[in-house]
Amino acid sequence: MTINGNSEYWESAEYLHLLSIPMWEQLSGRLADTLTDVDPTAGTVVEFGPGTGLSTDVLLDTLSPAPILAAEPSAALRAVLLARVSSRPDSARFTVLPVGAAELPLPSTIAAVVGMHMIGHLSPDQRRVLFSDLMPRLAPGAPVVFNVQPPDTAVEVPSWPPFGTTVGRLRYEGTGRAVPTGPDAVRWTMSYRTLDGDTEIASATADYQWWIVSAEQLAGELRDAGAANVRIDEDMVIAHAGGAQADR
Ligand SMILES: C[S@@+](CC[C@H](N)C(=O)[O-])C[C@H]1O[C@@H](n2cnc3c(N)ncnc32)[C@H](O)[C@@H]1O
């Protein structure tokens, strides 16, 4: 098991949770909808890259009494995640290991797999190995849910107007831009700042490699790994193992 305490998210940890909250107001319901057929007594729910736990909240809220096993390599994000989950009455159901997806010891029977906004951290080889390791462990009908993010080809992405949120008297803002680093990869540079009125009092920059994968390509890879039924809902790719719920 690799203990991976630092990561590309070290510099952005202060900002990531705050700036992700608005996105999850809509996404929580969409993720919950993909999990309605899960049998929460069928096995363990596996989550890759929970970050600060906005996705984990959905899993804990909707899949009781299933245990959840997560792989989160960033120590900074794990600190926020653990602080948030440990304040819940059902925290005993949640275990997070300090590893990446490729290093997570997979449970023998899996009730559902979720990885939100993280698939670009896995290389094509890592995805191929992971998907073929997951498929035979899925309980009948268990879903595998990932989402993809633009761009879906390796092109330059210009920075967008900063978006942000206010806590107390301070405003927290972020923007990002990407440049191609190969035929199927870009390097994101995310820039953040903290404003007290018009005065910038702190800033941070985070760089990370991101493997490009479109929803169609991801769906094809899951089929190649043995998924019985795969559908695409905008940015989300939902695959099912074979079994009673596979054809729904
Ligand atoms: C953009 S954040 C998304 C966090 C959360 N899932 C959400 O949607 O709000 C990407 C997450 O993937 C994690 N990550 C990076 N490399 C990873 C890997 N190899 N395996 C699993 N997670 C990884 C990061 O540490 C971070 O928590």
CSV table of C-alpha atoms and ligand atoms in Angstrom, one decimal:
chain,number,residue,atom,x,y,z
A,1,MET,CA,0.0,0.0,0.0
A,2,THR,CA,1.4,3.4,-1.0
A,3,ILE,CA,1.1,6.1,1.7
A,4,ASN,CA,0.7,9.2,-0.5
A,5,GLY,CA,0.4,12.2,1.8
A,6,ASN,CA,1.0,15.0,-0.6
A,7,SER,CA,-0.6,15.6,-3.9
A,8,GLU,CA,-1.5,18.1,-6.6
A,9,TYR,CA,-4.3,19.3,-4.3
A,10,TRP,CA,-2.0,20.4,-1.5
A,11,GLU,CA,-2.0,24.1,-2.5
A,12,SER,CA,-5.7,24.2,-3.4
A,13,ALA,CA,-7.1,22.4,-0.4
A,14,GLU,CA,-8.3,25.6,1.3
A,15,TYR,CA,-10.4,26.5,-1.7
A,16,LEU,CA,-11.6,23.2,-3.2
A,17,HIS,CA,-14.4,22.4,-0.8
A,18,LEU,CA,-15.8,25.9,-0.8
A,19,LEU,CA,-15.7,26.3,-4.5
A,20,SER,CA,-17.2,22.8,-5.1
A,21,ILE,CA,-20.3,23.3,-3.0
A,22,PRO,CA,-22.5,25.1,-5.6
A,23,MET,CA,-21.8,22.4,-8.2
A,24,TRP,CA,-22.9,19.7,-5.8
A,25,GLU,CA,-26.2,21.3,-5.1
A,26,GLN,CA,-27.4,19.9,-8.4
A,27,LEU,CA,-25.0,17.0,-8.7
A,28,SER,CA,-26.0,15.3,-5.4
A,29,GLY,CA,-29.5,14.5,-6.8
A,30,ARG,CA,-28.1,13.3,-10.1
A,31,LEU,CA,-25.6,11.0,-8.4
A,32,ALA,CA,-28.4,9.7,-6.0
A,33,ASP,CA,-30.5,8.9,-9.1
A,34,THR,CA,-27.8,6.6,-10.5
A,35,LEU,CA,-27.9,4.6,-7.2
A,36,THR,CA,-31.6,3.9,-6.8
A,37,ASP,CA,-31.3,0.3,-7.8
A,38,VAL,CA,-28.3,-0.5,-5.5
A,39,ASP,CA,-28.8,-3.3,-2.9
A,40,PRO,CA,-27.0,-1.8,0.1
A,41,THR,CA,-26.8,-5.2,1.7
A,42,ALA,CA,-25.0,-6.7,-1.3
A,43,GLY,CA,-21.5,-5.7,-0.4
A,44,THR,CA,-19.1,-2.7,0.1
A,45,VAL,CA,-19.5,0.6,-1.8
A,46,VAL,CA,-16.2,1.7,-3.2
A,47,GLU,CA,-15.4,5.4,-3.8
A,48,PHE,CA,-12.4,6.7,-5.7
A,49,GLY,CA,-11.2,10.3,-5.0
A,50,PRO,CA,-13.9,11.5,-2.6
A,51,GLY,CA,-12.0,14.8,-2.0
A,52,THR,CA,-13.7,16.6,0.8
A,53,GLY,CA,-16.6,14.3,0.8
A,54,LEU,CA,-19.4,16.1,-1.0
A,55,SER,CA,-20.0,12.9,-3.0
A,56,THR,CA,-19.5,10.7,0.1
A,57,ASP,CA,-22.4,12.5,1.8
A,58,VAL,CA,-24.6,11.2,-1.1
A,59,LEU,CA,-23.4,7.6,-0.6
A,60,LEU,CA,-23.8,7.7,3.2
A,61,ASP,CA,-27.3,9.3,2.9
A,62,THR,CA,-28.6,7.0,0.2
A,63,LEU,CA,-26.9,3.6,0.6
A,64,SER,CA,-27.4,2.7,4.3
A,65,PRO,CA,-26.3,0.3,5.7
A,66,ALA,CA,-23.6,-0.4,3.2
A,67,PRO,CA,-20.0,0.1,4.3
A,68,ILE,CA,-18.1,2.6,2.2
A,69,LEU,CA,-14.4,2.1,1.4
A,70,ALA,CA,-12.6,5.1,-0.2
A,71,ALA,CA,-9.2,5.8,-1.8
A,72,GLU,CA,-8.2,9.4,-1.3
A,73,PRO,CA,-4.4,10.1,-1.9
A,74,SER,CA,-4.4,13.8,-0.7
A,75,ALA,CA,-3.7,14.2,3.0
A,76,ALA,CA,-5.0,17.8,2.9
A,77,LEU,CA,-8.3,16.7,1.4
A,78,ARG,CA,-8.5,13.7,3.7
A,79,ALA,CA,-8.3,16.1,6.6
A,80,VAL,CA,-11.4,18.0,5.5
A,81,LEU,CA,-13.1,14.7,4.5
A,82,LEU,CA,-12.4,13.1,7.9
A,83,ALA,CA,-13.5,16.2,9.8
A,84,ARG,CA,-16.8,16.2,7.9
A,85,VAL,CA,-17.6,12.5,8.0
A,86,SER,CA,-16.6,12.0,11.6
A,87,SER,CA,-19.2,14.5,12.7
A,88,ARG,CA,-21.9,12.3,11.2
A,89,PRO,CA,-23.8,9.7,13.3
A,90,ASP,CA,-23.1,7.1,10.6
A,91,SER,CA,-19.4,7.7,10.4
A,92,ALA,CA,-18.6,4.1,11.4
A,93,ARG,CA,-19.7,3.0,7.9
A,94,PHE,CA,-16.9,5.0,6.2
A,95,THR,CA,-13.2,4.0,5.8
A,96,VAL,CA,-10.7,6.0,3.8
A,97,LEU,CA,-7.3,4.7,2.9
A,98,PRO,CA,-4.4,7.1,2.0
A,99,VAL,CA,-3.9,5.7,-1.5
A,100,GLY,CA,-4.8,6.2,-5.1
A,101,ALA,CA,-7.4,4.1,-6.9
A,102,ALA,CA,-4.8,1.7,-8.3
A,103,GLU,CA,-3.5,0.9,-4.8
A,104,LEU,CA,-6.9,0.3,-3.1
A,105,PRO,CA,-7.3,-3.3,-2.0
A,106,LEU,CA,-10.7,-4.0,-3.5
A,107,PRO,CA,-13.4,-5.8,-1.5
A,108,SER,CA,-14.5,-9.2,-2.7
A,109,THR,CA,-18.1,-8.1,-3.2
A,110,ILE,CA,-18.9,-4.6,-4.3
A,111,ALA,CA,-22.4,-3.0,-4.1
A,112,ALA,CA,-21.5,0.1,-6.1
A,113,VAL,CA,-18.5,2.0,-7.4
A,114,VAL,CA,-18.4,5.8,-7.6
A,115,GLY,CA,-15.6,8.2,-8.9
A,116,MET,CA,-16.6,11.8,-9.4
A,117,HIS,CA,-14.3,14.4,-11.1
A,118,MET,CA,-11.4,12.1,-10.7
A,119,ILE,CA,-11.2,9.8,-13.8
A,120,GLY,CA,-8.7,12.1,-15.5
A,121,HIS,CA,-6.2,11.3,-12.8
A,122,LEU,CA,-5.9,7.7,-14.1
A,123,SER,CA,-3.9,6.9,-17.2
A,124,PRO,CA,-5.4,4.7,-19.9
A,125,ASP,CA,-3.4,1.7,-18.5
A,126,GLN,CA,-4.6,2.4,-14.9
A,127,ARG,CA,-8.2,2.6,-16.1
A,128,ARG,CA,-7.9,-0.7,-18.0
A,129,VAL,CA,-6.5,-2.6,-15.1
A,130,LEU,CA,-8.9,-1.1,-12.6
A,131,PHE,CA,-12.0,-1.7,-14.6
A,132,SER,CA,-11.1,-5.4,-15.2
A,133,ASP,CA,-10.3,-5.8,-11.5
A,134,LEU,CA,-13.6,-4.3,-10.6
A,135,MET,CA,-16.0,-6.2,-12.9
A,136,PRO,CA,-15.8,-9.7,-11.3
A,137,ARG,CA,-16.3,-8.3,-7.9
A,138,LEU,CA,-19.5,-6.4,-8.6
A,139,ALA,CA,-22.7,-7.8,-7.0
A,140,PRO,CA,-25.4,-8.5,-9.6
A,141,GLY,CA,-26.7,-5.3,-11.0
A,142,ALA,CA,-24.2,-3.1,-9.1
A,143,PRO,CA,-23.5,0.2,-10.8
A,144,VAL,CA,-20.1,1.7,-11.6
A,145,VAL,CA,-20.5,5.5,-11.9
A,146,PHE,CA,-17.9,7.9,-13.1
A,147,ASN,CA,-18.2,11.4,-14.6
A,148,VAL,CA,-16.0,13.1,-17.2
A,149,GLN,CA,-15.0,16.7,-17.5
A,150,PRO,CA,-14.1,18.9,-20.5
A,151,PRO,CA,-12.1,19.1,-22.6
A,152,ASP,CA,-12.8,15.7,-24.4
A,153,THR,CA,-9.8,16.3,-26.7
A,154,ALA,CA,-6.3,17.5,-25.8
A,155,VAL,CA,-6.8,21.2,-26.6
A,156,GLU,CA,-5.8,24.4,-24.9
A,157,VAL,CA,-8.5,25.7,-22.5
A,158,PRO,CA,-8.3,29.5,-21.9
A,159,SER,CA,-8.9,30.7,-18.3
A,160,TRP,CA,-12.5,31.6,-17.4
A,161,PRO,CA,-13.7,34.5,-15.3
A,162,PRO,CA,-13.0,33.7,-11.7
A,163,PHE,CA,-15.9,32.3,-9.7
A,164,GLY,CA,-16.1,32.3,-5.9
A,165,THR,CA,-17.9,32.4,-2.6
A,166,THR,CA,-17.8,34.6,0.5
A,167,VAL,CA,-17.2,33.4,4.0
A,168,GLY,CA,-17.2,36.0,6.7
A,169,ARG,CA,-15.7,39.1,5.2
A,170,LEU,CA,-13.4,37.3,2.8
A,171,ARG,CA,-14.0,36.2,-0.8
A,172,TYR,CA,-12.5,33.0,-2.1
A,173,GLU,CA,-12.0,32.8,-5.9
A,174,GLY,CA,-10.7,30.3,-8.5
A,175,THR,CA,-10.0,30.0,-12.2
A,176,GLY,CA,-8.1,27.5,-14.3
A,177,ARG,CA,-6.5,27.0,-17.7
A,178,ALA,CA,-5.1,23.9,-19.5
A,179,VAL,CA,-2.5,23.3,-22.1
A,180,PRO,CA,-2.1,20.0,-24.1
A,181,THR,CA,0.9,17.9,-23.0
A,182,GLY,CA,0.3,15.0,-25.4
A,183,PRO,CA,-2.3,13.4,-27.7
A,184,ASP,CA,-4.6,12.4,-24.8
A,185,ALA,CA,-3.5,14.6,-21.9
A,186,VAL,CA,-3.5,18.2,-20.7
A,187,ARG,CA,-1.9,20.0,-17.8
A,188,TRP,CA,-4.3,22.1,-15.7
A,189,THR,CA,-3.1,25.2,-13.8
A,190,MET,CA,-5.7,26.2,-11.3
A,191,SER,CA,-5.3,29.7,-9.7
A,192,TYR,CA,-6.9,30.7,-6.4
A,193,ARG,CA,-7.0,33.9,-4.4
A,194,THR,CA,-8.5,35.2,-1.2
A,195,LEU,CA,-9.7,38.8,-1.2
A,196,ASP,CA,-10.4,41.1,1.7
A,197,GLY,CA,-12.4,43.8,-0.1
A,198,ASP,CA,-10.2,44.6,-3.1
A,199,THR,CA,-7.0,43.5,-1.4
A,200,GLU,CA,-5.6,40.0,-2.3
A,201,ILE,CA,-4.4,38.6,1.0
A,202,ALA,CA,-3.5,35.0,-0.1
A,203,SER,CA,-3.1,33.1,-3.3
A,204,ALA,CA,-2.4,29.5,-4.5
A,205,THR,CA,-1.6,27.7,-7.7
A,206,ALA,CA,-2.1,24.0,-8.3
A,207,ASP,CA,-0.9,22.1,-11.4
A,208,TYR,CA,-1.9,18.7,-12.4
A,209,GLN,CA,-1.8,16.3,-15.3
A,210,TRP,CA,-5.2,15.2,-16.6
A,211,TRP,CA,-5.8,12.3,-18.9
A,212,ILE,CA,-8.4,13.1,-21.5
A,213,VAL,CA,-11.3,10.6,-21.8
A,214,SER,CA,-14.7,11.3,-23.3
A,215,ALA,CA,-18.0,9.8,-22.0
A,216,GLU,CA,-18.2,7.6,-25.1
A,217,GLN,CA,-14.6,6.3,-24.7
A,218,LEU,CA,-15.1,5.6,-21.0
A,219,ALA,CA,-18.3,3.7,-21.8
A,220,GLY,CA,-16.4,1.7,-24.4
A,221,GLU,CA,-13.6,0.9,-21.9
A,222,LEU,CA,-16.2,-0.3,-19.3
A,223,ARG,CA,-17.8,-2.5,-21.9
A,224,ASP,CA,-14.4,-3.9,-22.9
A,225,ALA,CA,-13.8,-4.7,-19.2
A,226,GLY,CA,-17.1,-6.8,-19.2
A,227,ALA,CA,-19.8,-4.4,-18.1
A,228,ALA,CA,-23.2,-5.8,-19.2
A,229,ASN,CA,-25.0,-2.5,-19.7
A,230,VAL,CA,-23.6,1.0,-20.0
A,231,ARG,CA,-25.4,4.3,-20.4
A,232,ILE,CA,-24.3,7.9,-20.7
A,233,ASP,CA,-26.2,10.7,-19.0
A,234,GLU,CA,-24.5,13.9,-20.1
A,235,ASP,CA,-21.2,13.9,-18.2
A,236,MET,CA,-22.0,10.7,-16.3
A,237,VAL,CA,-21.2,7.2,-17.4
A,238,ILE,CA,-23.1,4.4,-15.6
A,239,ALA,CA,-22.2,0.8,-16.1
A,240,HIS,CA,-23.8,-2.3,-14.6
A,241,ALA,CA,-22.4,-5.7,-14.0
A,242,GLY,CA,-24.5,-8.6,-15.2
A,243,GLY,CA,-27.4,-9.9,-13.1
A,244,ALA,CA,-31.0,-9.1,-12.3
A,245,GLN,CA,-30.7,-5.3,-12.6
A,246,ALA,CA,-28.3,-5.1,-15.5
A,247,ASP,CA,-30.9,-4.5,-18.2
A,248,ARG,CA,-32.9,-1.8,-16.5
B,1,LIG,C1,-11.5,17.3,-8.5
B,1,LIG,S1,-11.3,16.4,-7.0
B,1,LIG,C2,-12.9,15.7,-6.9
B,1,LIG,C3,-13.4,15.4,-5.5
B,1,LIG,C4,-14.8,14.9,-5.3
B,1,LIG,N1,-14.9,13.5,-5.9
B,1,LIG,C5,-15.8,15.8,-5.9
B,1,LIG,O1,-16.3,15.5,-7.0
B,1,LIG,O2,-16.1,16.8,-5.3
B,1,LIG,C6,-10.3,15.0,-7.6
B,1,LIG,C7,-10.0,14.0,-6.5
B,1,LIG,O3,-9.3,12.9,-7.0
B,1,LIG,C8,-8.3,12.5,-6.1
B,1,LIG,N2,-7.2,11.8,-6.8
B,1,LIG,C9,-6.1,12.2,-7.4
B,1,LIG,N3,-5.4,11.2,-7.9
B,1,LIG,C10,-6.1,10.0,-7.6
B,1,LIG,C11,-6.0,8.7,-7.9
B,1,LIG,N4,-4.9,8.2,-8.5
B,1,LIG,N5,-6.9,7.8,-7.4
B,1,LIG,C12,-8.0,8.2,-6.7
B,1,LIG,N6,-8.2,9.5,-6.5
B,1,LIG,C13,-7.3,10.4,-6.9
B,1,LIG,C14,-7.8,13.9,-5.6
B,1,LIG,O4,-7.0,13.8,-4.5
B,1,LIG,C15,-9.1,14.6,-5.4
B,1,LIG,O5,-9.7,14.3,-4.2
